[in-house]
mmCIF file with all atom_site columns, C-alpha atoms and ligand atoms in Angstrom:
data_model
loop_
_atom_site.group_PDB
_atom_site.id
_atom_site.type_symbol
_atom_site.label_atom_id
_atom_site.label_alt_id
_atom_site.label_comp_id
_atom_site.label_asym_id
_atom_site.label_entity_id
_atom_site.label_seq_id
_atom_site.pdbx_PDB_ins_code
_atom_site.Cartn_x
_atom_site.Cartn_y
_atom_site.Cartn_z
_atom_site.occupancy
_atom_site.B_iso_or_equiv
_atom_site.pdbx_formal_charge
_atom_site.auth_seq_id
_atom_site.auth_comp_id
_atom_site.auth_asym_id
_atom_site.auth_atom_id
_atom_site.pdbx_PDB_model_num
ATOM   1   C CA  . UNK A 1 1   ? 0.000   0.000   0.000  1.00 63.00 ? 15  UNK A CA  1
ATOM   2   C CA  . UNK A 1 2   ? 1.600   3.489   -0.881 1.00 92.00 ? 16  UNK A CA  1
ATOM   3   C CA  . UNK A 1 3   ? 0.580   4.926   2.430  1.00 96.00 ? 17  UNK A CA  1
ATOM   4   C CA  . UNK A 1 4   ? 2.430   2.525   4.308  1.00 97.00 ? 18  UNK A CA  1
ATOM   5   C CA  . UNK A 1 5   ? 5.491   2.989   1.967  1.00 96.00 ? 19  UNK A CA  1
ATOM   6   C CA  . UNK A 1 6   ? 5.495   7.067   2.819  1.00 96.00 ? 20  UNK A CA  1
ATOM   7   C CA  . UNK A 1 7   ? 4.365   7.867   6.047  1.00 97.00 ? 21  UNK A CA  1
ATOM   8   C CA  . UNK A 1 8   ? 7.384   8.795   7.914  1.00 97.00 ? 22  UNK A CA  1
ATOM   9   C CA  . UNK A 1 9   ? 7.998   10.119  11.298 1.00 98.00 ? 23  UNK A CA  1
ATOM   10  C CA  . UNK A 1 10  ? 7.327   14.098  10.979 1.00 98.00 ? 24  UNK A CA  1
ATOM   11  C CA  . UNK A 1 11  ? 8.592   16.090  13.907 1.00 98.00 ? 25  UNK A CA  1
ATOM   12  C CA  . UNK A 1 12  ? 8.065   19.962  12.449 1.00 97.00 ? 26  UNK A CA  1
ATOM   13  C CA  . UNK A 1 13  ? 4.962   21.350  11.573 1.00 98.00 ? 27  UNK A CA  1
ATOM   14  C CA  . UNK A 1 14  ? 3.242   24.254  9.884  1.00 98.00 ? 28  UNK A CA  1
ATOM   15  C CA  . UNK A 1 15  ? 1.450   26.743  12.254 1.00 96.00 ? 29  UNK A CA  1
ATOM   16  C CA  . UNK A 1 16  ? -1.524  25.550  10.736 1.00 97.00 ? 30  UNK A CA  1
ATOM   17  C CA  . UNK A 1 17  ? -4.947  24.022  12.659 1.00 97.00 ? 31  UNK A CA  1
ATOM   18  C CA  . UNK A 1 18  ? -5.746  20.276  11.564 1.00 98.00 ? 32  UNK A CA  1
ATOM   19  C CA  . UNK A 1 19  ? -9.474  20.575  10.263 1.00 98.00 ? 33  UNK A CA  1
ATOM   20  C CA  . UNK A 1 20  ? -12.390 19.186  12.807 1.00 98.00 ? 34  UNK A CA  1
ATOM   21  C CA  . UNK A 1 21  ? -13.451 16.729  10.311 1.00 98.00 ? 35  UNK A CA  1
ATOM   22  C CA  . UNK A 1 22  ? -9.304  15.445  9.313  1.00 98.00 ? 36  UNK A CA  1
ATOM   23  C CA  . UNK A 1 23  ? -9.230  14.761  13.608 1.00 98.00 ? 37  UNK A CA  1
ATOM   24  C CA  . UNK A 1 24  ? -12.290 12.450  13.417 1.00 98.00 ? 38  UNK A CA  1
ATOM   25  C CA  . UNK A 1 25  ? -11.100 10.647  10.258 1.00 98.00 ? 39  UNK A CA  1
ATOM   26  C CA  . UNK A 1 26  ? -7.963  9.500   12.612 1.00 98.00 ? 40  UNK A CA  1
ATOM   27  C CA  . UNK A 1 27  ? -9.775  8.788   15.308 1.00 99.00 ? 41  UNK A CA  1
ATOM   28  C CA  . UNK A 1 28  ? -11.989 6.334   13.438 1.00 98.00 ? 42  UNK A CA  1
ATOM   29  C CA  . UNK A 1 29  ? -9.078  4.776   11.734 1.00 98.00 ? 43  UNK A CA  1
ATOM   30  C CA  . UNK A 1 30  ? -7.708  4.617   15.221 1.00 98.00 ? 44  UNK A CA  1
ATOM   31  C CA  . UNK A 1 31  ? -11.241 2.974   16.654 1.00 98.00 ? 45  UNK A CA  1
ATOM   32  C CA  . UNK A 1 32  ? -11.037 0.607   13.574 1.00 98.00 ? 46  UNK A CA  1
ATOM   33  C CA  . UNK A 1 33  ? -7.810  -1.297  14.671 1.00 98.00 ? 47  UNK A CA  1
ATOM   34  C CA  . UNK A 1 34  ? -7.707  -5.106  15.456 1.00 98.00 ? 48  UNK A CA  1
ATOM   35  C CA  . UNK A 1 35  ? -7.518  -5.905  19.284 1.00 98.00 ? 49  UNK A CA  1
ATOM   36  C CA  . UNK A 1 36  ? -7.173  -9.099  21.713 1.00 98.00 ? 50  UNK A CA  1
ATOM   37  C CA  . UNK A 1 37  ? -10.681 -10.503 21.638 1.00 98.00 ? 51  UNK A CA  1
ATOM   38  C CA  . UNK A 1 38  ? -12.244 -6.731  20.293 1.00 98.00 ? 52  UNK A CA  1
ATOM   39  C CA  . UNK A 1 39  ? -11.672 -5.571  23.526 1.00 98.00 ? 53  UNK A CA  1
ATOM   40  C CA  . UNK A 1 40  ? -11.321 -2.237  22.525 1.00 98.00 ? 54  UNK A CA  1
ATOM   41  C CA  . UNK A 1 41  ? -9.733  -0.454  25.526 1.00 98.00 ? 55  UNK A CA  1
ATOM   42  C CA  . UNK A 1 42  ? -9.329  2.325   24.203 1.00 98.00 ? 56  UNK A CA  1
ATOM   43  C CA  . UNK A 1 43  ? -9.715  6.268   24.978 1.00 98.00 ? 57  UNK A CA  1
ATOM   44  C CA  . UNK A 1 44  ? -8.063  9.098   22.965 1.00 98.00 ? 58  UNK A CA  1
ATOM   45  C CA  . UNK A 1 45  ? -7.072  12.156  24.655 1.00 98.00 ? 59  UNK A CA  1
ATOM   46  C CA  . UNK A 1 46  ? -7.277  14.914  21.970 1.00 98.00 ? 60  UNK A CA  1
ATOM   47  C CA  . UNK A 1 47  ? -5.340  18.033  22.870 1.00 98.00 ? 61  UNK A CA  1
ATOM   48  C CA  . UNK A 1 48  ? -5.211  21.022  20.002 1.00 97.00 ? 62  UNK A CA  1
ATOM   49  C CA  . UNK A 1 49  ? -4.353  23.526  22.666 1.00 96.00 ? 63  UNK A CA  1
ATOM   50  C CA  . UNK A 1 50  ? -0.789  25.067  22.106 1.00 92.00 ? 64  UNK A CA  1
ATOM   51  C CA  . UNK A 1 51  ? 0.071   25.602  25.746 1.00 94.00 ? 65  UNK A CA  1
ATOM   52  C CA  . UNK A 1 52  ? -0.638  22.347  27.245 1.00 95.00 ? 66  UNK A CA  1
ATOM   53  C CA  . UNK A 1 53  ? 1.623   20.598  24.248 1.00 94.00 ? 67  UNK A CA  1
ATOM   54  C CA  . UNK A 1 54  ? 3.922   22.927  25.046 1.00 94.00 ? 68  UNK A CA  1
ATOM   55  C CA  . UNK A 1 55  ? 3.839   21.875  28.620 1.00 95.00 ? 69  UNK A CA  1
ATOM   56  C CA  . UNK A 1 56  ? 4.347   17.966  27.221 1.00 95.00 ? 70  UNK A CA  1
ATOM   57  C CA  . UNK A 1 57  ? 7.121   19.380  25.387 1.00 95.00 ? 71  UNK A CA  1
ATOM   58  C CA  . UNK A 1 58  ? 8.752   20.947  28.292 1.00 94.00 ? 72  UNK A CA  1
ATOM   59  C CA  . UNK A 1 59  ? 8.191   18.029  30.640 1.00 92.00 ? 73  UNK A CA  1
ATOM   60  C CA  . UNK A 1 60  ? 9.293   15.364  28.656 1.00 91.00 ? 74  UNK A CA  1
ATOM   61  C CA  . UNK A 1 61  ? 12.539  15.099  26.843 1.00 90.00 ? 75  UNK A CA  1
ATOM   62  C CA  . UNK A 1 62  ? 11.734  12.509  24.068 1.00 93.00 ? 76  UNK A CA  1
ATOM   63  C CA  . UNK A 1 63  ? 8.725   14.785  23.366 1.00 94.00 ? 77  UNK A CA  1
ATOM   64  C CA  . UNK A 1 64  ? 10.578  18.215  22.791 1.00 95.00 ? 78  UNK A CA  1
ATOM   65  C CA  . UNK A 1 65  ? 8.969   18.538  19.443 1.00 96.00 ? 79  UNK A CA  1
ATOM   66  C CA  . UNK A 1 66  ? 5.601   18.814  20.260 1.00 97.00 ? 80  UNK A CA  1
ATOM   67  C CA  . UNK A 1 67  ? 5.988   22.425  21.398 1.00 95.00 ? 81  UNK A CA  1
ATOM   68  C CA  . UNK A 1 68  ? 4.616   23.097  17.574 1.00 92.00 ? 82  UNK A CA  1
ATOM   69  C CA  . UNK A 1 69  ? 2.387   20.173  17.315 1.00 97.00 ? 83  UNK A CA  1
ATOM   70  C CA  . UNK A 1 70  ? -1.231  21.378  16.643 1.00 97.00 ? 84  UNK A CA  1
ATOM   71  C CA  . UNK A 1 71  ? -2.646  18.103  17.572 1.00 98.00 ? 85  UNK A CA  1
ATOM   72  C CA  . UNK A 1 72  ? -1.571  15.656  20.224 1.00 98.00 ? 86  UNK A CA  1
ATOM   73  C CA  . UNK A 1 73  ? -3.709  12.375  20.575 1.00 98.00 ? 87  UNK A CA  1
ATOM   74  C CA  . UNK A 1 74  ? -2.582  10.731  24.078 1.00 98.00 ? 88  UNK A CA  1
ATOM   75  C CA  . UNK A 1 75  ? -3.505  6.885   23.506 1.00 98.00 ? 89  UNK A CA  1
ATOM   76  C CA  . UNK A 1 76  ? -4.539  5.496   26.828 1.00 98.00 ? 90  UNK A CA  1
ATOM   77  C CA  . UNK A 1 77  ? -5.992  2.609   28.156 1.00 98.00 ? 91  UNK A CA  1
ATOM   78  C CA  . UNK A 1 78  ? -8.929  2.437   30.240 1.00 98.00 ? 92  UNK A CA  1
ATOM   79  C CA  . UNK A 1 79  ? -7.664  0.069   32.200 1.00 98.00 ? 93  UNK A CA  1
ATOM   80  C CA  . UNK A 1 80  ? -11.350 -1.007  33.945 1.00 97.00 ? 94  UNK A CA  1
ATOM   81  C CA  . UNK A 1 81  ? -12.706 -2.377  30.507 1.00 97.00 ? 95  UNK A CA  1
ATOM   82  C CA  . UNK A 1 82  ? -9.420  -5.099  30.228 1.00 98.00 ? 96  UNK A CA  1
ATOM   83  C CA  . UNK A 1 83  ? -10.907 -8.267  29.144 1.00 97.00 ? 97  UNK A CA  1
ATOM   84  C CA  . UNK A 1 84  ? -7.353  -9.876  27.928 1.00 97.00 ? 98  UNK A CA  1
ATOM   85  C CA  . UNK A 1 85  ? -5.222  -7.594  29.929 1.00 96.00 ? 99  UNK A CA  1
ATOM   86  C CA  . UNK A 1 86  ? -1.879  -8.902  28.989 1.00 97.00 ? 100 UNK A CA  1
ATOM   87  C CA  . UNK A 1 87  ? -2.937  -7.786  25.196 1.00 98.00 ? 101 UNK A CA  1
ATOM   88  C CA  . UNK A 1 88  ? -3.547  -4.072  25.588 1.00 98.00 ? 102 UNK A CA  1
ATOM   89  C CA  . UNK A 1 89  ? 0.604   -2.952  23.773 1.00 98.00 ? 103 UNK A CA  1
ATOM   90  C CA  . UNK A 1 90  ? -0.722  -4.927  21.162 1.00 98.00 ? 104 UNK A CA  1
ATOM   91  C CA  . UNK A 1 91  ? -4.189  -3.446  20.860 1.00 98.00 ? 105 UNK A CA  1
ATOM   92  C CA  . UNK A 1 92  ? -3.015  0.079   21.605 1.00 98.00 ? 106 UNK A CA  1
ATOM   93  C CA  . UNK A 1 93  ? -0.168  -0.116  19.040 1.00 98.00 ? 107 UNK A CA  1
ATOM   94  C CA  . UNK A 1 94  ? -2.489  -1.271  15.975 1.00 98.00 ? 108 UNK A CA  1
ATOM   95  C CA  . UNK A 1 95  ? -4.398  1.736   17.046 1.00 98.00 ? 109 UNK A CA  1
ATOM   96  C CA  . UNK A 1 96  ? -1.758  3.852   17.127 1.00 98.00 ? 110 UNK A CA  1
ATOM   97  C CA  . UNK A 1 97  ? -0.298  3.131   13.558 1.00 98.00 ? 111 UNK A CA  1
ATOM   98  C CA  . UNK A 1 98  ? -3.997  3.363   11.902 1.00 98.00 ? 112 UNK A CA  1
ATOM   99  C CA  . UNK A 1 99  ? -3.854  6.699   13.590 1.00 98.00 ? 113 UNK A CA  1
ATOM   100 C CA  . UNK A 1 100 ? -0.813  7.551   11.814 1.00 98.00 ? 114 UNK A CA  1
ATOM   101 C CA  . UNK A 1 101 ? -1.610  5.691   8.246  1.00 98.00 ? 115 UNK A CA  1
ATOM   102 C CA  . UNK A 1 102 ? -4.977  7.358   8.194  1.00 98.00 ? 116 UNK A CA  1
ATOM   103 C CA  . UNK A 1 103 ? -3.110  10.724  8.713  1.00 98.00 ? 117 UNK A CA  1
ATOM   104 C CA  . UNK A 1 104 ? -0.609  10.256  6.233  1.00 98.00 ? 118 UNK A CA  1
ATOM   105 C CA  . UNK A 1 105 ? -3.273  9.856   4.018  1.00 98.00 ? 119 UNK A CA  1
ATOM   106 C CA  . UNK A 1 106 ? -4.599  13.041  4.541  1.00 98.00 ? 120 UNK A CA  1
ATOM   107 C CA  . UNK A 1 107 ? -1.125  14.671  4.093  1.00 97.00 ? 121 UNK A CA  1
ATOM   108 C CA  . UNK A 1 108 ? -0.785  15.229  8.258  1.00 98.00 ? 122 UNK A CA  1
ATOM   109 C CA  . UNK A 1 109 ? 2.821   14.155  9.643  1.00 98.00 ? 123 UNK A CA  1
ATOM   110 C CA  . UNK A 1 110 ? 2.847   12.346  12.408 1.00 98.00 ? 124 UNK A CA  1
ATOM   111 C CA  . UNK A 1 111 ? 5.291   10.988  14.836 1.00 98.00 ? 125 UNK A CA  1
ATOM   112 C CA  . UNK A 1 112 ? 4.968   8.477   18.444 1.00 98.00 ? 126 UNK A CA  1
ATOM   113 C CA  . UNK A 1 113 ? 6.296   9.265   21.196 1.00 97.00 ? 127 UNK A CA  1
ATOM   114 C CA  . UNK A 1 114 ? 7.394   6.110   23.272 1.00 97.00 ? 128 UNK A CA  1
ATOM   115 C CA  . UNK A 1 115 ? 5.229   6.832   26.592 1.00 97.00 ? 129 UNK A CA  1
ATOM   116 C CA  . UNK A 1 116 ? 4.491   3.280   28.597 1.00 98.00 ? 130 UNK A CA  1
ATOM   117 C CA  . UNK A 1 117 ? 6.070   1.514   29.939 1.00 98.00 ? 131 UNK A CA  1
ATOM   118 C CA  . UNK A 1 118 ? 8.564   4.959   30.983 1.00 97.00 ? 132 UNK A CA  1
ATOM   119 C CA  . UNK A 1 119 ? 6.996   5.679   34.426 1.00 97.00 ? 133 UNK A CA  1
ATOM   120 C CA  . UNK A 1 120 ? 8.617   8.966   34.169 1.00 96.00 ? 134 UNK A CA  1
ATOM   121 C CA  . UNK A 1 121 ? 7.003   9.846   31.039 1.00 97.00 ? 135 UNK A CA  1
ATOM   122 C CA  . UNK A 1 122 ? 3.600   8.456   32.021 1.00 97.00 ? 136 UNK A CA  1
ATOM   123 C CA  . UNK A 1 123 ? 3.070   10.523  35.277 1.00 97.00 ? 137 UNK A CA  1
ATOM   124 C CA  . UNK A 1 124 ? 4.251   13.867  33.518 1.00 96.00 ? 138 UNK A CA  1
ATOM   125 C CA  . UNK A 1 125 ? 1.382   12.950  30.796 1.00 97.00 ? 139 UNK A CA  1
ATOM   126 C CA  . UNK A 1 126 ? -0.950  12.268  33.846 1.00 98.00 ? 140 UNK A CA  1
ATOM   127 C CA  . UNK A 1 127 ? 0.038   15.065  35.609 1.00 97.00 ? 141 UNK A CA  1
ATOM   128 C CA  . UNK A 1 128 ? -0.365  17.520  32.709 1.00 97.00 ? 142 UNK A CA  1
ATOM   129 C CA  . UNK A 1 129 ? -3.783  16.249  31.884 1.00 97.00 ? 143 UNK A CA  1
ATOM   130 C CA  . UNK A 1 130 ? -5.259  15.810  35.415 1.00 98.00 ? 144 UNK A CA  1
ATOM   131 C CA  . UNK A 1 131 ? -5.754  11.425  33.948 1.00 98.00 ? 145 UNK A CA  1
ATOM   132 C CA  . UNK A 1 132 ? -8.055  9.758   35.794 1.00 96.00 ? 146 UNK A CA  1
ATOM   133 C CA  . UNK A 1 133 ? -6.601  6.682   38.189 1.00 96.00 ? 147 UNK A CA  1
ATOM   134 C CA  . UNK A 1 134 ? -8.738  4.285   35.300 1.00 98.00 ? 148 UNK A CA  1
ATOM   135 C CA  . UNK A 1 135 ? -6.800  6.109   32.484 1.00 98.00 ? 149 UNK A CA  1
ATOM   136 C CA  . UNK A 1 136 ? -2.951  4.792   31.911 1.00 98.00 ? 150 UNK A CA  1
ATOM   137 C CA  . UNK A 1 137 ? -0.846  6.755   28.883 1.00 98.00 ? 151 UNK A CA  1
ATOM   138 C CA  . UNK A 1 138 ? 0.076   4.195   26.356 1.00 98.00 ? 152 UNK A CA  1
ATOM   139 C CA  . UNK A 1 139 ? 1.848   6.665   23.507 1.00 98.00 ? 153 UNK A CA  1
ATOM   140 C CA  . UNK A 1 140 ? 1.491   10.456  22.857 1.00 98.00 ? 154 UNK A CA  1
ATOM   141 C CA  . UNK A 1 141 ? 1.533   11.831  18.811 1.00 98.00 ? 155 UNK A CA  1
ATOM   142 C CA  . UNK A 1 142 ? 1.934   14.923  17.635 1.00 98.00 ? 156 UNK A CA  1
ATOM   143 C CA  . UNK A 1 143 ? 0.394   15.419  14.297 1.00 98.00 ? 157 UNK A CA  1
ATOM   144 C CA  . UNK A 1 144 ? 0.861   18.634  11.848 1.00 98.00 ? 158 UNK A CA  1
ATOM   145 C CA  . UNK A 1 145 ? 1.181   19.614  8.730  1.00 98.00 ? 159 UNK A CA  1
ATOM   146 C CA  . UNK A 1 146 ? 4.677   18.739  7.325  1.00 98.00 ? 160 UNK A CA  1
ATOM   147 C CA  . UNK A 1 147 ? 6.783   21.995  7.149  1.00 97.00 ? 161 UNK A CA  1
ATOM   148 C CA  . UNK A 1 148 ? 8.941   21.045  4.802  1.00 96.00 ? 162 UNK A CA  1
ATOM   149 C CA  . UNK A 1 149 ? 7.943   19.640  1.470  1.00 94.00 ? 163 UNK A CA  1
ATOM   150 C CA  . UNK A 1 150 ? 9.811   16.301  1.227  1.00 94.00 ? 164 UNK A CA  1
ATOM   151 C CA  . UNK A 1 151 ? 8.322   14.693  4.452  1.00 96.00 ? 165 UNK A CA  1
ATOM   152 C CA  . UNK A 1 152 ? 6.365   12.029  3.245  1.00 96.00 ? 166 UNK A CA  1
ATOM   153 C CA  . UNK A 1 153 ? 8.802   9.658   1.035  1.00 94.00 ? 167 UNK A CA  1
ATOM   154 C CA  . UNK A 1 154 ? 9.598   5.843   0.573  1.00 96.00 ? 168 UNK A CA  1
ATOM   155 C CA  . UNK A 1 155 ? 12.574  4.320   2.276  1.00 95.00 ? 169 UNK A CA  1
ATOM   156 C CA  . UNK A 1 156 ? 13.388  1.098   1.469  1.00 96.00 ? 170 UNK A CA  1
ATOM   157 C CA  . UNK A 1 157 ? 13.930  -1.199  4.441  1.00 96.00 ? 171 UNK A CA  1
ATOM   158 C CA  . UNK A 1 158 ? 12.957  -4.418  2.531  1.00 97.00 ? 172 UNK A CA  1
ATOM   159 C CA  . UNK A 1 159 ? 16.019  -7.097  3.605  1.00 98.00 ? 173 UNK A CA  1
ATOM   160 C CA  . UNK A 1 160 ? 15.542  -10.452 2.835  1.00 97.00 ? 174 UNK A CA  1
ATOM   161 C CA  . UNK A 1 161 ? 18.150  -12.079 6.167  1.00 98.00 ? 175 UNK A CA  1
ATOM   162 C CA  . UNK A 1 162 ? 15.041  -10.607 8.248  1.00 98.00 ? 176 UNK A CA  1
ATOM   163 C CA  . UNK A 1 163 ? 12.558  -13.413 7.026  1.00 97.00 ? 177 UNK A CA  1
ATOM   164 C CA  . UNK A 1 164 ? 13.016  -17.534 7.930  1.00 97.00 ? 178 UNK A CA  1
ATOM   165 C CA  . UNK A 1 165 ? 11.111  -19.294 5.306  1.00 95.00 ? 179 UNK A CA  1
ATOM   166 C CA  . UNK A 1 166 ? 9.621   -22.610 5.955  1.00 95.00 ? 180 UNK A CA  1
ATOM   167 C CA  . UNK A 1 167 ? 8.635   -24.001 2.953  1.00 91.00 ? 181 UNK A CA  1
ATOM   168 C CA  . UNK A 1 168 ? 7.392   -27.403 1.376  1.00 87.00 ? 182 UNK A CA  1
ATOM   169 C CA  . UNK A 1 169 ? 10.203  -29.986 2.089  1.00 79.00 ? 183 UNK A CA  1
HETATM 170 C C1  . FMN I 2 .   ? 7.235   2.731   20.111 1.00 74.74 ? 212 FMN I C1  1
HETATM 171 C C2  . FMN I 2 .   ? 7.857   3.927   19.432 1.00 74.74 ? 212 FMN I C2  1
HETATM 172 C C3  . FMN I 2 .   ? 8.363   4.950   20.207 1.00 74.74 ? 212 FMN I C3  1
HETATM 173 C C4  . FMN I 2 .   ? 8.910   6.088   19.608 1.00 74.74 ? 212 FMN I C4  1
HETATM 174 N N1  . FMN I 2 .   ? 9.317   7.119   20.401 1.00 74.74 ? 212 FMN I N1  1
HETATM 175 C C5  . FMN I 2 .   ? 9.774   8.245   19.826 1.00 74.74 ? 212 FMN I C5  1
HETATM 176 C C6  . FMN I 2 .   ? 10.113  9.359   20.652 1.00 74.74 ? 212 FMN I C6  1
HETATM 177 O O1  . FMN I 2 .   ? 9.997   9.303   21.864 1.00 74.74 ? 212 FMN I O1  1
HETATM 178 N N2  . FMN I 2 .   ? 10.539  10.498  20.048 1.00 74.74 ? 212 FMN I N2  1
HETATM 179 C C7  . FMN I 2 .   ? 10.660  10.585  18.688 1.00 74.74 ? 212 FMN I C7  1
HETATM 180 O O2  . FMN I 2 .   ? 11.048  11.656  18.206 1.00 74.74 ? 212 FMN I O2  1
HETATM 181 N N3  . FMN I 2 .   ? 10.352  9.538   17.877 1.00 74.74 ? 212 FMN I N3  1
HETATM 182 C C8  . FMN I 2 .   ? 9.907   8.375   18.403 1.00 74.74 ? 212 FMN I C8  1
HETATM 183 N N4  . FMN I 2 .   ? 9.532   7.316   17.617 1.00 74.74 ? 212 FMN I N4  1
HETATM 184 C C9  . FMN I 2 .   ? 9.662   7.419   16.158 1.00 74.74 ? 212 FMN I C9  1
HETATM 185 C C10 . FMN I 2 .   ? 10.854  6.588   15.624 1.00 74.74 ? 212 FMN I C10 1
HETATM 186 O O3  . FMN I 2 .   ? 12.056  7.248   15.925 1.00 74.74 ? 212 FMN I O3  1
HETATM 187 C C11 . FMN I 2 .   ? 10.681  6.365   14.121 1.00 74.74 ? 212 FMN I C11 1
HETATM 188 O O4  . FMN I 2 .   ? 9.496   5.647   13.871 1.00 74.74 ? 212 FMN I O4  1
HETATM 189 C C12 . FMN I 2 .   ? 11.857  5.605   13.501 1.00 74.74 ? 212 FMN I C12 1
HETATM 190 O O5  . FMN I 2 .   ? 13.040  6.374   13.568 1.00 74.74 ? 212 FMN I O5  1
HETATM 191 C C13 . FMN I 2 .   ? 11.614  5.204   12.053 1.00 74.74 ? 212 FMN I C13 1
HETATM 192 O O6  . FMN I 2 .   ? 11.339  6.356   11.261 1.00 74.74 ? 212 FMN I O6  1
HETATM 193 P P1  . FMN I 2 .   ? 9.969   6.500   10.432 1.00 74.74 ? 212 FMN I P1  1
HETATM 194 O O7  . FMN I 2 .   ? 8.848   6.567   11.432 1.00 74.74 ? 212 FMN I O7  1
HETATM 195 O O8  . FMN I 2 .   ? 10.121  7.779   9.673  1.00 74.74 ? 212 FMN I O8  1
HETATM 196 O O9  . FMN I 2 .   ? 9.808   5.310   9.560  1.00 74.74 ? 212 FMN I O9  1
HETATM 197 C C14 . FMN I 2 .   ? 8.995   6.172   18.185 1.00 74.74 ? 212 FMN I C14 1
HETATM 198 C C15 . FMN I 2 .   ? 8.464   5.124   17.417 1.00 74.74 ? 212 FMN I C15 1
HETATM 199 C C16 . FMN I 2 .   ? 7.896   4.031   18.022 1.00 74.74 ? 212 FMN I C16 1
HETATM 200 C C17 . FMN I 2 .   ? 7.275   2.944   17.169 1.00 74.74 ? 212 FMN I C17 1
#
């Protein structure tokens, strides 16, 4: 799929609002992801207000580029609807990359930041957001429009000593 092929981490964006509708087209394509028996526990923290990504970005030193992020989705888990509990990275991690695909698609970089299991970096997301006790961060993304005009290109990681074929004797 070409989207796969170009979305790229994107880490500077244009001082430019993501449209209402664009944020709900990612979070259904997040909502649409596979999880451990459709679980689904799942809640999406969506933050378009500069100051409180620039708090993120101040608090957190794997998140420093978020300071120009006009969206930040904070994936968390609502940990009281666990049905397969030892599932949830998985779950949260397809959502996560829909999240991203889907926004690639709609020209909006994107790029994860690593959150759980970094205690650090999940109390300075709960404290920043006033999370509930239910509500654990999973991964924080800052989406934007790409500043600069080659962000969304193909790199080819293709390498065949990465695959162990078992074939017909
Ligand atoms: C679980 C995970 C955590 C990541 N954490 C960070 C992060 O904290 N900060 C950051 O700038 N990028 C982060 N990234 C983005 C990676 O650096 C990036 O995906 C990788 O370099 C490959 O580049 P690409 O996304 O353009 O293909 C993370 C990616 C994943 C999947």
């Amino acid at each position: 799929m070409d989207i796969i092929n170009i979305r790229r981490s994107v880490r500077k964006y244009q001082d430019k609002a993501i449209e209402k509708e664009k944020i709900e087209l990612i979070l259904r394509a997040a909502m649409q992801a596979p999880s451990a028996r459709n679980q689904q526990a799942w809640r999406f923290l969506v933050c378009t207000q500069k100051n409180k990504n620039f708090e993120l970005s101040e608090a957190t030193p794997n998140m420093k580029f978020l300071k120009n992020a006009p969206l930040v989705i904070v994936f968390l888990t609502s940990l009281c609807d666990l049905t397969v509990p030892n599932m949830y990275c998985q779950d949260l991690s397809a959502s996560v990359e829909n999240a991203m695909l889907e926004a690639a698609s709609l020209k909006i970089g994107s790029c994860w930041c690593g959150t759980y299991p970094n205690k650090e970096r999940m109390e300075n997301v709960r404290n920043i957001f006033s999370l509930d006790d239910n509500l654990e961060p999973f991964a924080v993304v800052g989406f934007g429009y790409p500043l600069e005009d080659d962000a969304f290109k193909f790199i080819d990681r293709y390498d065949e000593n990465k695959i162990i074929n078992v074939g017909e004797e």
